[in-house]
């Protein structure tokens, strides 16, 4: 009897795994069409100087509105796109669209585009960046690429070479979600990053935990001694911003300073659709 119950459990488990796998396959299929069907959109989130409050740039954040499921969060579809390879056409679209939009702005703020490890490992990302800059006319100094440490871990030599070639184009490189990886210090030592983005998990604790504050302080000191500006992600409260200011953090990004939104909303306060 116990065995029968166990079998049933196993059976149920397998069926639900099957169902989950089926749903993922269906979603992956839809992803391949997302660019062509114009279901993707770019949102922008402001990055500001902690001292002056001046706008430094905007991080580009991808949004997918699925015809049946509505908004699918990037945490769900980016890993899927990386698994099935759709991240290559999608990533290219993001880069091209963001550069095209930014080239048309009156301001010369930077844009920070997230780069997937898969984009760096496959395809010719250097030529792509070069082509997109030439096609859109965007000043290379206005483009920053955000990469996470996992990007470098797989094939370190090759990744670092590719990043150097990208930097030679005049594009800057930021290390994203810093402090969460396994080899943070090693990564910093081996590549001249232009910015360190302190992972937002530190902000959750920085108000209450002396340990978290000590780590933030240490990373800020590290940035200072390497002459690399540090940007704190996920700043949600004034208290957090006050701490960052007191500790000498260079830049901040988070809901307190501005939520991600379509650029038309950020620049004019109006939605394209509402204005039309
Ligand atoms: P990320 O690059 O670390 O982006 C920051 C994430 O933090 C964004 O989530 C943003 O909406 C969120 N965030 C910003 N301020 C706050 C805050 O004050 N509090 C909290 N709790 N969250 C905040 P989002 O847009 O959901 O994107 C999640 C991740 O998906 C990104 O993390 C990035 O790794 C990836 N992603 C987004 N767009 C792209 C893209 O175009 N290409 C690639 N390869 N990855 C992307
Ligand atoms: Mg990012
Ligand atoms: Mg981040
Ligand atoms: Mg992140």
Coordinates of C-alpha atoms and ligand atoms in Angstrom, one line a residue, residues 59 114 146 176-177 197 199-200 233, ligand 3:
X59 CA 19.5 51.3 -17.8
X114 CA 22.5 44.3 -20.4
X146 CA 26.4 45.5 -18.3
X176 CA 26.4 44.0 -12.8
X177 CA 25.1 42.5 -9.6
X197 CA 27.2 47.9 -9.9
X199 CA 23.9 44.1 -6.2
X200 CA 20.6 45.3 -4.9
X233 CA 21.3 49.2 -7.3
Ligands
LIG3 MG1 21.9 44.4 -11.6

